[in-house]
CSV table of C-alpha atoms in Angstrom, one decimal:
chain,number,residue,atom,x,y,z
A,1,MET,CA,-100.4,-4.8,-14.8
A,2,ALA,CA,-98.9,-5.5,-11.0
A,3,ILE,CA,-97.1,-2.1,-11.1
A,4,ASN,CA,-101.1,-0.4,-11.4
A,5,LYS,CA,-102.6,-2.2,-9.5
A,6,SER,CA,-100.3,-1.4,-6.3
A,7,LYS,CA,-100.9,2.4,-7.6
A,8,VAL,CA,-104.7,1.6,-6.9
A,9,ALA,CA,-104.5,0.0,-3.9
A,10,VAL,CA,-102.6,3.5,-2.3
A,11,GLY,CA,-105.5,5.6,-4.8
A,12,PHE,CA,-107.6,4.3,-2.7
A,13,ILE,CA,-105.7,4.2,1.1
A,14,VAL,CA,-105.2,8.0,0.0
A,15,VAL,CA,-108.8,8.1,-0.9
A,16,GLY,CA,-110.3,6.3,3.0
A,17,VAL,CA,-107.8,8.8,4.7
A,18,LEU,CA,-109.6,11.4,3.2
A,19,THR,CA,-112.5,10.1,4.3
A,20,VAL,CA,-112.1,9.4,7.3
A,21,PHE,CA,-111.1,13.3,7.4
A,22,PHE,CA,-113.7,15.0,6.6
A,23,GLY,CA,-115.7,12.5,8.7
A,24,THR,CA,-113.9,13.5,11.6
A,25,LEU,CA,-114.1,17.7,10.0
A,26,LEU,CA,-117.8,17.2,10.2
A,27,THR,CA,-118.6,15.1,14.1
A,28,PHE,CA,-116.7,18.9,15.6
A,29,VAL,CA,-118.4,21.0,12.3
A,30,GLY,CA,-121.8,19.1,12.2
A,31,PRO,CA,-122.8,20.4,15.5
A,32,LEU,CA,-121.8,24.3,15.1
A,33,ILE,CA,-123.6,23.8,12.2
A,34,ILE,CA,-127.2,22.7,13.9
A,35,ASP,CA,-126.4,25.3,16.7
A,36,ASP,CA,-126.1,28.6,14.4
A,37,GLN,CA,-129.2,27.2,12.4
A,38,VAL,CA,-131.2,26.9,16.0
A,39,VAL,CA,-129.5,30.3,17.1
A,40,LYS,CA,-131.1,31.9,13.3
A,41,ASN,CA,-134.5,30.0,13.9
A,42,THR,CA,-135.4,31.2,17.9
A,43,VAL,CA,-134.2,34.6,17.8
A,44,ILE,CA,-137.6,36.9,17.9
A,45,ASP,CA,-137.8,38.0,14.2
A,46,PRO,CA,-140.4,38.7,11.7
A,47,LYS,CA,-138.0,36.9,8.7
A,48,ASN,CA,-138.7,33.6,11.0
A,49,GLU,CA,-141.4,33.1,9.5
A,50,MET,CA,-142.0,29.1,11.2
A,51,SER,CA,-140.7,30.8,14.3
A,52,TYR,CA,-141.8,34.1,14.3
A,53,THR,CA,-145.2,32.5,13.2
A,54,MET,CA,-145.3,30.4,16.4
A,55,TRP,CA,-144.4,32.5,18.6
A,56,ARG,CA,-147.2,35.8,17.4
A,57,ASP,CA,-150.1,33.5,16.9
A,58,VAL,CA,-149.7,30.1,19.2
A,59,PRO,CA,-150.3,27.7,16.4
A,60,VAL,CA,-150.7,24.4,18.8
A,61,PRO,CA,-154.0,23.9,20.5
A,62,PHE,CA,-154.6,25.3,23.7
A,63,PHE,CA,-158.2,24.1,26.0
A,64,MET,CA,-158.8,24.9,29.9
A,65,SER,CA,-160.3,23.0,32.5
A,66,VAL,CA,-161.5,23.9,34.7
A,67,TYR,CA,-163.2,21.3,38.5
A,68,PHE,CA,-165.8,22.7,40.6
A,69,PHE,CA,-165.8,22.1,44.0
A,70,HIS,CA,-169.4,21.5,44.3
A,71,VAL,CA,-170.1,22.1,48.6
A,72,LEU,CA,-172.2,19.0,49.4
A,73,ASN,CA,-173.1,20.4,53.2
A,74,PRO,CA,-173.7,24.5,53.0
A,75,LYS,CA,-176.0,24.6,56.1
A,76,GLU,CA,-173.8,22.2,58.3
A,77,ILE,CA,-170.9,24.2,56.9
A,78,LEU,CA,-172.5,27.4,58.7
A,79,ALA,CA,-173.1,25.6,61.7
A,80,GLY,CA,-169.0,25.0,62.5
A,81,GLU,CA,-169.0,21.6,60.7
A,82,LYS,CA,-166.7,20.5,58.3
A,83,PRO,CA,-166.8,21.1,54.4
A,84,MET,CA,-167.8,18.2,51.9
A,85,VAL,CA,-166.9,18.6,48.5
A,86,GLU,CA,-167.5,17.2,45.7
A,87,GLN,CA,-164.6,17.9,42.3
A,88,ARG,CA,-167.6,18.1,39.1
A,89,GLY,CA,-166.4,18.9,35.1
A,90,PRO,CA,-164.1,19.1,33.5
A,91,TYR,CA,-165.5,22.0,31.8
A,92,VAL,CA,-163.2,22.2,29.2
A,93,TYR,CA,-162.6,25.4,27.0
A,94,ARG,CA,-160.2,25.9,23.4
A,95,LYS,CA,-158.3,29.1,24.4
A,96,ARG,CA,-156.8,30.9,21.8
A,97,ILE,CA,-153.9,33.5,22.2
A,98,GLN,CA,-152.3,36.3,19.9
A,99,LYS,CA,-150.7,38.6,20.2
A,100,ASP,CA,-150.8,42.2,19.2
A,101,ASN,CA,-149.5,45.5,19.1
A,102,ILE,CA,-146.1,44.2,18.2
A,103,THR,CA,-143.5,46.3,18.4
A,104,PHE,CA,-140.0,46.0,17.5
A,105,HIS,CA,-137.2,48.4,19.3
A,106,PRO,CA,-133.7,48.8,18.6
A,107,ASN,CA,-131.9,47.8,21.3
A,108,SER,CA,-133.0,44.2,20.4
A,109,THR,CA,-136.3,43.5,22.8
A,110,VAL,CA,-139.8,44.1,21.6
A,111,SER,CA,-143.0,44.8,23.0
A,112,TYR,CA,-146.4,42.6,22.8
A,113,LYS,CA,-149.7,42.8,24.0
A,114,GLU,CA,-151.0,39.1,24.2
A,115,TYR,CA,-154.6,38.5,24.1
A,116,ARG,CA,-156.9,35.6,25.5
A,117,SER,CA,-160.8,35.1,24.3
A,118,TYR,CA,-162.2,31.2,25.6
A,119,TYR,CA,-164.3,29.3,23.8
A,120,PHE,CA,-166.6,26.5,25.5
A,121,GLU,CA,-166.6,22.6,24.2
A,122,PRO,CA,-169.3,20.2,25.0
A,123,SER,CA,-167.5,16.5,23.5
A,124,MET,CA,-164.7,17.3,24.8
A,125,SER,CA,-166.7,18.3,28.8
A,126,VAL,CA,-168.0,16.2,31.5
A,127,GLY,CA,-171.1,17.9,31.3
A,128,ASN,CA,-172.7,21.4,30.1
A,129,GLU,CA,-172.6,25.4,31.1
A,130,SER,CA,-176.4,24.7,32.2
A,131,ASP,CA,-175.1,22.7,35.2
A,132,VAL,CA,-176.4,24.0,38.8
A,133,LEU,CA,-173.5,24.1,40.9
A,134,THR,CA,-173.3,25.1,45.0
A,135,ILE,CA,-170.0,26.7,46.0
A,136,PRO,CA,-168.8,29.8,48.7
A,137,ASN,CA,-169.7,33.4,47.8
A,138,MET,CA,-167.0,35.8,47.8
A,139,LEU,CA,-169.0,38.6,47.4
A,140,VAL,CA,-170.3,37.9,51.1
A,141,LEU,CA,-167.3,35.4,52.7
A,142,GLY,CA,-164.2,37.0,51.1
A,143,ALA,CA,-166.2,40.8,52.7
A,144,ALA,CA,-166.3,39.3,55.5
A,145,VAL,CA,-163.2,38.5,56.3
A,146,MET,CA,-161.5,41.6,54.9
A,147,LEU,CA,-163.5,43.1,56.6
A,148,GLU,CA,-162.8,42.4,60.1
A,149,SER,CA,-161.5,44.8,61.8
A,150,LEU,CA,-163.9,47.1,61.6
A,151,SER,CA,-165.8,48.3,64.2
A,152,VAL,CA,-169.4,45.8,65.0
A,153,PRO,CA,-171.7,47.9,64.2
A,154,VAL,CA,-170.7,48.9,60.5
A,155,ARG,CA,-170.0,44.6,60.3
A,156,MET,CA,-174.2,45.3,61.3
A,157,ILE,CA,-174.7,47.0,58.8
A,158,ILE,CA,-172.9,45.8,56.1
A,159,SER,CA,-175.0,42.4,57.2
A,160,MET,CA,-177.9,44.3,56.1
A,161,ALA,CA,-176.8,45.8,53.4
A,162,PHE,CA,-175.6,42.3,52.1
A,163,LYS,CA,-179.4,41.1,52.9
A,164,THR,CA,-180.9,44.2,51.5
A,165,PHE,CA,-179.4,42.6,48.4
A,166,ASP,CA,-180.1,39.4,48.5
A,167,GLU,CA,-176.7,38.2,48.7
A,168,GLY,CA,-176.4,34.4,51.0
A,169,PRO,CA,-173.0,33.0,52.0
A,170,PHE,CA,-173.1,30.1,49.0
A,171,LEU,CA,-173.9,30.7,45.7
A,172,THR,CA,-175.8,28.3,43.5
A,173,LYS,CA,-175.6,29.4,39.7
A,174,THR,CA,-174.8,27.8,36.6
A,175,VAL,CA,-171.6,26.8,35.2
A,176,GLY,CA,-171.2,30.2,32.7
A,177,GLU,CA,-172.1,31.7,35.6
A,178,LEU,CA,-169.6,31.0,37.4
A,179,MET,CA,-167.3,31.9,35.0
A,180,TRP,CA,-168.1,34.2,32.8
A,181,GLY,CA,-170.9,36.5,35.1
A,182,TYR,CA,-174.1,36.7,36.6
A,183,ASP,CA,-175.9,40.1,37.7
A,184,SER,CA,-175.9,41.0,41.1
A,185,LYS,CA,-177.5,44.3,42.8
A,186,LEU,CA,-174.3,44.4,45.0
A,187,VAL,CA,-172.2,44.1,42.4
A,188,ASN,CA,-173.7,46.7,40.6
A,189,PHE,CA,-174.5,49.4,43.9
A,190,LEU,CA,-170.8,48.7,43.8
A,191,ASN,CA,-169.5,49.7,40.7
A,192,LYS,CA,-171.5,52.7,40.9
A,193,TYR,CA,-170.4,54.2,44.4
A,194,LEU,CA,-167.4,52.6,45.1
A,195,PRO,CA,-165.6,52.7,41.8
A,196,GLY,CA,-162.3,50.2,41.8
A,197,MET,CA,-163.3,48.4,44.5
A,198,LEU,CA,-164.1,45.3,42.7
A,199,PRO,CA,-161.8,43.2,39.8
A,200,SER,CA,-163.8,43.7,36.9
A,201,SER,CA,-166.6,45.9,36.0
A,202,GLY,CA,-170.1,45.0,35.2
A,203,LYS,CA,-171.1,41.2,35.9
A,204,PHE,CA,-169.0,39.5,38.5
A,205,GLY,CA,-167.6,35.8,37.6
A,206,LEU,CA,-164.4,33.9,38.6
A,207,PHE,CA,-162.6,33.9,35.0
A,208,SER,CA,-164.9,37.3,33.5
A,209,GLU,CA,-161.5,39.1,33.4
A,210,PHE,CA,-159.8,36.6,31.5
A,211,ASN,CA,-162.4,36.4,28.9
A,212,ASN,CA,-161.1,39.1,25.6
A,213,SER,CA,-158.9,40.6,28.1
A,214,ASP,CA,-154.6,41.1,27.4
A,215,THR,CA,-151.8,39.9,29.8
A,216,GLY,CA,-150.8,42.6,30.7
A,217,LEU,CA,-148.0,44.9,28.0
A,218,PHE,CA,-144.9,42.8,27.8
A,219,THR,CA,-141.2,44.2,26.9
A,220,ILE,CA,-138.6,40.9,25.9
A,221,HIS,CA,-136.1,40.5,24.0
A,222,THR,CA,-135.7,39.5,20.5
A,223,GLY,CA,-132.2,37.5,21.1
A,224,LYS,CA,-130.2,39.5,18.6
A,225,ASP,CA,-128.0,40.4,20.9
A,226,ASP,CA,-127.5,37.8,23.0
A,227,ILE,CA,-129.4,34.5,21.6
A,228,ARG,CA,-129.3,33.6,26.1
A,229,ASN,CA,-131.8,36.4,26.8
A,230,VAL,CA,-134.1,35.6,24.4
A,231,HIS,CA,-137.8,35.7,25.6
A,232,LYS,CA,-136.7,37.3,28.6
A,233,VAL,CA,-139.2,39.8,30.1
A,234,VAL,CA,-136.7,43.4,30.1
A,235,SER,CA,-140.1,44.9,31.4
A,236,TRP,CA,-144.8,44.0,32.1
A,237,ASN,CA,-146.6,47.8,31.7
A,238,GLY,CA,-143.6,49.0,32.2
A,239,LEU,CA,-142.5,47.9,35.6
A,240,THR,CA,-139.0,46.0,35.8
A,241,GLU,CA,-140.8,45.6,39.6
A,242,LEU,CA,-143.1,44.3,41.2
A,243,SER,CA,-144.7,46.5,43.9
A,244,TYR,CA,-147.0,43.4,45.8
A,245,TRP,CA,-144.6,41.9,47.7
A,246,ARG,CA,-142.8,42.1,50.9
A,247,THR,CA,-138.7,41.8,49.2
A,248,PRO,CA,-137.3,43.1,46.5
A,249,GLN,CA,-136.3,39.5,46.1
A,250,CYS,CA,-140.1,38.2,45.3
A,251,ASN,CA,-140.8,41.7,43.4
A,252,MET,CA,-138.5,40.7,40.8
A,253,ILE,CA,-139.6,39.5,37.0
A,254,ASN,CA,-137.3,36.8,36.0
A,255,GLY,CA,-137.7,34.6,33.0
A,256,THR,CA,-139.9,34.5,30.3
A,257,ALA,CA,-143.3,35.1,29.6
A,258,GLY,CA,-143.9,31.6,30.1
A,259,GLN,CA,-144.9,30.2,26.7
A,260,MET,CA,-140.6,29.6,25.3
A,261,TRP,CA,-137.8,29.9,26.1
A,262,PRO,CA,-133.8,30.2,25.6
A,263,PRO,CA,-132.5,27.4,23.9
A,264,PHE,CA,-129.3,25.1,24.7
A,265,MET,CA,-130.9,23.6,27.7
A,266,THR,CA,-129.3,21.5,29.9
A,267,GLU,CA,-130.4,19.6,33.3
A,268,GLU,CA,-129.1,21.9,35.5
A,269,SER,CA,-131.6,24.1,33.5
A,270,THR,CA,-134.5,26.4,35.2
A,271,LEU,CA,-138.0,27.9,33.9
A,272,PRO,CA,-138.7,31.1,35.2
A,273,PHE,CA,-141.0,32.3,34.1
A,274,TYR,CA,-143.1,35.8,35.0
A,275,SER,CA,-147.0,34.8,35.4
A,276,PRO,CA,-149.6,38.3,35.5
A,277,ASP,CA,-152.9,35.8,37.2
A,278,ALA,CA,-149.6,35.0,39.4
A,279,CYS,CA,-148.8,38.6,40.1
A,280,ARG,CA,-145.3,36.4,40.7
A,281,SER,CA,-142.7,34.8,39.4
A,282,LEU,CA,-142.5,31.2,39.2
A,283,GLU,CA,-139.8,28.8,38.8
A,284,LEU,CA,-139.9,25.8,37.6
A,285,VAL,CA,-137.0,22.5,37.9
A,286,TYR,CA,-135.5,19.9,35.3
A,287,GLN,CA,-137.2,16.3,36.7
A,288,ARG,CA,-135.9,14.1,34.4
A,289,SER,CA,-135.4,13.4,30.3
A,290,GLY,CA,-137.7,11.3,28.2
A,291,LYS,CA,-138.9,11.6,24.9
A,292,MET,CA,-142.4,13.0,22.4
A,293,LYS,CA,-143.4,10.6,19.1
A,294,GLY,CA,-139.3,10.1,19.1
A,295,ILE,CA,-138.5,14.5,19.7
A,296,PRO,CA,-136.1,14.7,22.7
A,297,LEU,CA,-138.2,16.8,25.9
A,298,TYR,CA,-136.8,17.8,29.7
A,299,ARG,CA,-139.3,17.8,32.2
A,300,PHE,CA,-139.7,20.0,34.6
A,301,VAL,CA,-141.9,20.3,37.2
A,302,ALA,CA,-143.1,23.2,39.9
A,303,PRO,CA,-141.0,22.8,43.0
A,304,LYS,CA,-141.8,21.7,46.7
A,305,THR,CA,-141.1,24.9,47.8
A,306,LEU,CA,-142.7,26.3,44.9
A,307,PHE,CA,-145.4,27.6,47.5
A,308,ALA,CA,-144.0,27.1,50.3
A,309,ASN,CA,-144.3,29.5,53.5
A,310,GLY,CA,-141.7,31.1,55.3
A,311,THR,CA,-140.9,29.5,58.0
A,312,ASP,CA,-140.0,25.9,55.5
A,313,TYR,CA,-138.7,28.3,52.7
A,314,SER,CA,-137.5,31.5,54.2
A,315,PRO,CA,-136.9,33.2,51.0
A,316,ASN,CA,-140.7,33.2,50.1
A,317,GLU,CA,-140.8,35.5,54.2
A,318,GLY,CA,-141.8,38.4,51.0
A,319,PHE,CA,-144.6,36.7,49.8
A,320,CYS,CA,-146.5,36.8,53.6
A,321,PRO,CA,-148.2,36.8,55.5
A,322,CYS,CA,-148.2,33.3,54.9
A,323,ARG,CA,-151.1,30.5,56.0
A,324,GLN,CA,-150.4,26.6,55.7
A,325,SER,CA,-146.8,25.6,53.4
A,326,GLY,CA,-148.7,24.7,49.7
A,327,LEU,CA,-150.5,28.3,50.0
A,328,LEU,CA,-150.1,31.5,48.5
A,329,ASN,CA,-151.3,34.5,49.4
A,330,VAL,CA,-152.6,36.8,45.8
A,331,SER,CA,-154.5,38.7,48.1
A,332,SER,CA,-152.4,41.7,47.9
A,333,CYS,CA,-152.8,42.0,43.7
A,334,ARG,CA,-156.6,41.3,44.7
A,335,GLN,CA,-158.2,44.0,45.9
A,336,ASN,CA,-157.1,42.0,49.5
A,337,SER,CA,-159.6,39.5,48.8
A,338,PRO,CA,-158.2,36.4,51.2
A,339,VAL,CA,-157.6,34.4,48.2
A,340,PHE,CA,-155.5,32.1,47.6
A,341,ILE,CA,-154.0,30.1,45.4
A,342,SER,CA,-152.6,26.3,45.9
A,343,HIS,CA,-151.9,22.8,43.8
A,344,PRO,CA,-155.2,21.5,42.8
A,345,HIS,CA,-156.7,19.6,46.1
A,346,PHE,CA,-153.2,20.7,48.2
A,347,PHE,CA,-151.3,18.8,46.0
A,348,ASN,CA,-147.2,19.3,47.6
A,349,ALA,CA,-149.5,21.3,50.7
A,350,ASP,CA,-149.5,20.8,55.0
A,351,PRO,CA,-151.6,17.6,55.3
A,352,VAL,CA,-152.9,19.5,57.6
A,353,LEU,CA,-155.1,21.3,54.6
A,354,LEU,CA,-156.8,18.4,53.9
A,355,ASP,CA,-158.0,17.7,57.6
A,356,TYR,CA,-160.1,20.2,57.2
A,357,VAL,CA,-162.2,19.6,54.2
A,358,HIS,CA,-163.9,16.1,53.4
A,359,GLY,CA,-163.2,15.2,49.6
A,360,LEU,CA,-160.1,15.8,48.5
A,361,SER,CA,-157.5,13.3,47.2
A,362,PRO,CA,-154.0,14.5,46.1
A,363,ASN,CA,-151.7,12.3,44.1
A,364,GLU,CA,-148.4,13.2,41.5
A,365,GLU,CA,-150.0,12.6,38.5
A,366,ASP,CA,-153.5,13.9,38.2
A,367,HIS,CA,-152.5,17.0,40.4
A,368,GLY,CA,-149.5,18.2,39.5
A,369,LEU,CA,-147.6,20.7,36.7
A,370,PHE,CA,-144.7,19.8,34.3
A,371,ILE,CA,-143.4,21.9,30.7
A,372,ASP,CA,-142.2,19.3,28.6
A,373,ILE,CA,-139.2,21.4,27.0
A,374,HIS,CA,-137.3,20.5,23.5
A,375,PRO,CA,-133.7,21.1,25.4
A,376,LEU,CA,-131.8,22.3,22.5
A,377,THR,CA,-134.7,25.3,20.9
A,378,GLY,CA,-136.1,26.1,23.9
A,379,VAL,CA,-139.6,25.2,22.9
A,380,PRO,CA,-142.2,23.1,24.6
A,381,LEU,CA,-143.7,20.5,23.3
A,382,ASN,CA,-146.5,19.0,26.2
A,383,VAL,CA,-147.8,21.8,28.8
A,384,SER,CA,-149.7,21.3,32.2
A,385,ILE,CA,-150.4,24.1,33.8
A,386,ARG,CA,-152.6,23.3,37.1
A,387,LEU,CA,-153.6,26.1,39.6
A,388,GLN,CA,-156.5,25.7,42.5
A,389,LEU,CA,-158.1,29.1,43.4
A,390,ASN,CA,-159.0,29.0,47.0
A,391,LEU,CA,-160.9,31.3,50.0
A,392,TYR,CA,-160.0,32.0,53.1
A,393,MET,CA,-163.4,32.1,55.3
A,394,LYS,CA,-164.3,32.3,58.9
A,395,ARG,CA,-167.1,33.3,61.1
A,396,VAL,CA,-166.7,37.0,62.2
A,397,ARG,CA,-169.5,39.0,64.2
A,398,GLY,CA,-171.4,41.0,62.8
A,399,ILE,CA,-171.9,39.5,59.9
A,400,THR,CA,-174.5,37.3,60.5
A,401,GLU,CA,-174.1,34.8,56.5
A,402,THR,CA,-170.9,34.1,57.8
A,403,GLY,CA,-172.6,32.1,60.8
A,404,LYS,CA,-170.7,29.5,62.9
A,405,ILE,CA,-168.0,29.4,60.6
A,406,SER,CA,-164.8,27.0,61.2
A,407,GLU,CA,-161.4,28.9,60.2
A,408,VAL,CA,-160.7,27.1,56.5
A,409,VAL,CA,-158.6,27.6,53.4
A,410,MET,CA,-161.6,26.3,51.3
A,411,PRO,CA,-161.0,25.3,48.3
A,412,MET,CA,-163.1,26.3,44.7
A,413,LEU,CA,-162.6,25.4,41.7
A,414,TRP,CA,-158.6,24.3,39.9
A,415,PHE,CA,-158.3,24.5,36.2
A,416,GLU,CA,-156.2,22.9,33.6
A,417,GLU,CA,-154.2,24.8,31.2
A,418,ARG,CA,-152.8,22.4,28.5
A,419,GLY,CA,-151.5,22.6,25.1
A,420,TYR,CA,-149.1,20.0,23.4
A,421,ILE,CA,-147.2,20.3,19.6
A,422,ASP,CA,-148.9,17.8,16.8
A,423,GLY,CA,-149.8,18.1,12.8
A,424,PRO,CA,-147.8,19.4,10.7
A,425,ILE,CA,-146.1,21.3,13.1
A,426,LEU,CA,-144.9,18.2,14.8
A,427,ASN,CA,-143.7,17.0,11.6
A,428,THR,CA,-141.5,20.3,10.1
A,429,PHE,CA,-140.2,20.0,13.8
A,430,HIS,CA,-138.9,16.4,13.9
A,431,THR,CA,-137.8,16.7,10.6
A,432,ASN,CA,-135.8,19.9,10.9
A,433,LEU,CA,-134.4,19.4,14.5
A,434,VAL,CA,-134.1,15.2,14.7
A,435,VAL,CA,-134.7,13.8,11.7
A,436,LEU,CA,-131.3,15.7,9.5
A,437,PRO,CA,-129.5,15.9,12.6
A,438,ALA,CA,-129.4,12.3,13.2
A,439,VAL,CA,-128.7,12.2,9.5
A,440,MET,CA,-126.0,14.0,10.2
A,441,GLU,CA,-125.1,12.2,12.7
A,442,TYR,CA,-125.4,9.2,10.9
A,443,MET,CA,-123.3,10.4,8.0
A,444,GLN,CA,-120.0,11.6,9.4
A,445,TYR,CA,-120.0,8.3,11.1
A,446,GLY,CA,-120.2,6.3,7.8
A,447,MET,CA,-118.2,8.3,6.5
A,448,ILE,CA,-115.1,7.3,9.1
A,449,ALA,CA,-115.9,3.6,9.1
A,450,LEU,CA,-116.5,3.7,5.6
A,451,GLY,CA,-113.3,5.4,5.2
A,452,LEU,CA,-111.5,2.8,8.4
A,453,ALA,CA,-112.4,0.3,5.9
A,454,THR,CA,-111.4,1.7,2.9
A,455,ILE,CA,-107.9,1.9,4.0
A,456,ILE,CA,-107.8,-1.4,5.6
A,457,ILE,CA,-108.9,-2.7,2.7
A,458,ALA,CA,-106.3,-1.0,0.2
A,459,ALA,CA,-103.4,-2.0,2.9
A,460,PHE,CA,-104.8,-5.7,3.2
A,461,VAL,CA,-104.6,-5.9,-1.1
A,462,ARG,CA,-101.5,-3.9,-1.4
A,463,TYR,CA,-99.2,-6.1,1.2
A,464,ARG,CA,-100.3,-9.6,0.1
A,465,PHE,CA,-100.2,-8.5,-3.9
A,466,LYS,CA,-96.1,-7.8,-2.9
A,467,VAL,CA,-95.5,-10.7,-0.6
A,468,ARG,CA,-96.6,-12.8,-3.1
A,469,LEU,CA,-94.5,-11.7,-6.3
A,470,PRO,CA,-91.1,-13.5,-6.4
A,471,PRO,CA,-87.7,-12.4,-5.0
A,472,THR,CA,-86.8,-11.9,-9.0
A,473,LEU,CA,-89.6,-9.4,-8.8
A,474,GLN,CA,-90.1,-7.4,-6.1
A,475,PRO,CA,-88.8,-3.8,-6.8
A,476,GLN,CA,-84.8,-3.7,-7.0
A,477,SER,CA,-82.5,-0.9,-5.9
A,478,PRO,CA,-81.2,0.8,-9.1
A,479,ILE,CA,-77.5,-0.4,-10.3
A,480,PRO,CA,-75.0,2.6,-10.4
A,481,SER,CA,-74.4,3.0,-14.4
A,482,ASN,CA,-70.7,2.3,-14.3
A,483,GLN,CA,-71.5,-1.7,-12.3
A,484,CYS,CA,-74.0,-2.6,-14.8
A,485,SER,CA,-73.0,-6.1,-16.8
A,486,ASP,CA,-74.6,-8.4,-19.1
A,487,ASP,CA,-75.2,-11.1,-16.6
A,488,THR,CA,-77.2,-7.7,-14.5
A,489,LEU,CA,-79.9,-7.8,-17.3
A,490,LYS,CA,-80.6,-11.5,-17.4
A,491,ILE,CA,-83.2,-13.8,-16.3
A,492,SER,CA,-82.5,-17.3,-15.6
A,493,PRO,CA,-85.5,-20.2,-16.6
A,494,GLU,CA,-85.3,-21.9,-12.7
A,495,SER,CA,-86.4,-18.8,-12.0
A,496,LEU,CA,-89.0,-18.1,-14.2
A,497,ARG,CA,-90.2,-21.4,-13.2
A,498,HIS,CA,-91.3,-19.6,-10.2
A,499,VAL,CA,-93.6,-17.3,-11.4
A,500,ASP,CA,-97.0,-18.0,-9.9
A,501,LEU,CA,-99.5,-17.1,-13.5
A,502,ASN,CA,-101.8,-15.8,-11.2
A,503,LEU,CA,-100.3,-12.9,-10.4
A,504,PHE,CA,-101.2,-11.8,-14.1
């Protein structure tokens, strides 16, 4: 009986050792298994049903919120006084994104066009598209700056044309008209006799070229040959570099198309992406880690150097001619119109810009942009891109519509495009990328703990069993056959008294 218990204890020790071995092995193999699954599921491939569908038809709800800067003192501005604005909105639009013309190529790339459309959401908006607002007239004040180099007589003729077509320095229109276009005799005239001068044909609106349009022909890496390149842009509209800017570095098309990034990010990673609307590549930097409903994330934000001028940040010299830091001059890709992009309310910009306009109050919470990324997969969990559209305006001699306007970068509107993963997609994401890896981790450490506990308990039981046996019952060395005698096989009555019956 004692021999059987000893063998059982040894058996448990062996089982414990094997359990510890497999638990330890799992700590090395488990992450490799997870990484392999991440690679398989992040490659752009129709066989990856969930991830491919997510890439092709972005399933998360995306919304664009637009805030207008309603001009309170247009007459005073024409007299040279400082502009006073009041923020109105948000006017919220649901954004639908869908890729089409998807073509896979043998060199592990894929081409596509992405179409976007917007639908007004009254329940989420503060106001309606019928609200009437006053903003600067880009057709007049923008054209005045563009034509400043012409002779005074020519400018006077242009000023007469503005009067003929009933175009003043400020527009008072409904939100719907400002967004998606309004009838203008001047626009009709320019489109007829000077085609290509305006960015769009037909009605003129600030977002008319955005709705029911595509962002150009993108060719990106699928990640089949190297997962580190997945989603990275190879070319846009057949171009591998731009021609808008003054240096090769500024004309580079870097990063992804701005929806997903390669997996396995670290705190040293950045988020580069090409934006056709900004006419350049942008790059966000790591700010902090966090969690969204239990899912780990990295937050990436815009560095202060993103829109810095060439004086404050020399690599941005190629985006000049520049004004104050915090403004990106996009005139080179907007028919030379004096349009600037910035953060809302001139957040992270030169403070002098705030001195030129009443009614602005920048802060990071409301006006900073960010993208929250799941670092393991490179999938955005929460996105908020906020940008402001500004018009540079000034008095131009010969064009009476400009009056005595002081030189100013005038905010017209700012918008936020936001979206986040929720619902069934979030649940699937949480199960596959949080719950299952956590279960595997608990299993590996649980196996190690269980194995060690089994070894310790079994060894203790065996040791205790051996100690409690009397010396006469301890295992003896075999006696040579030629020394064997009857006395060595006898057990004395005295020795039996010492036998602990509890052992049986």
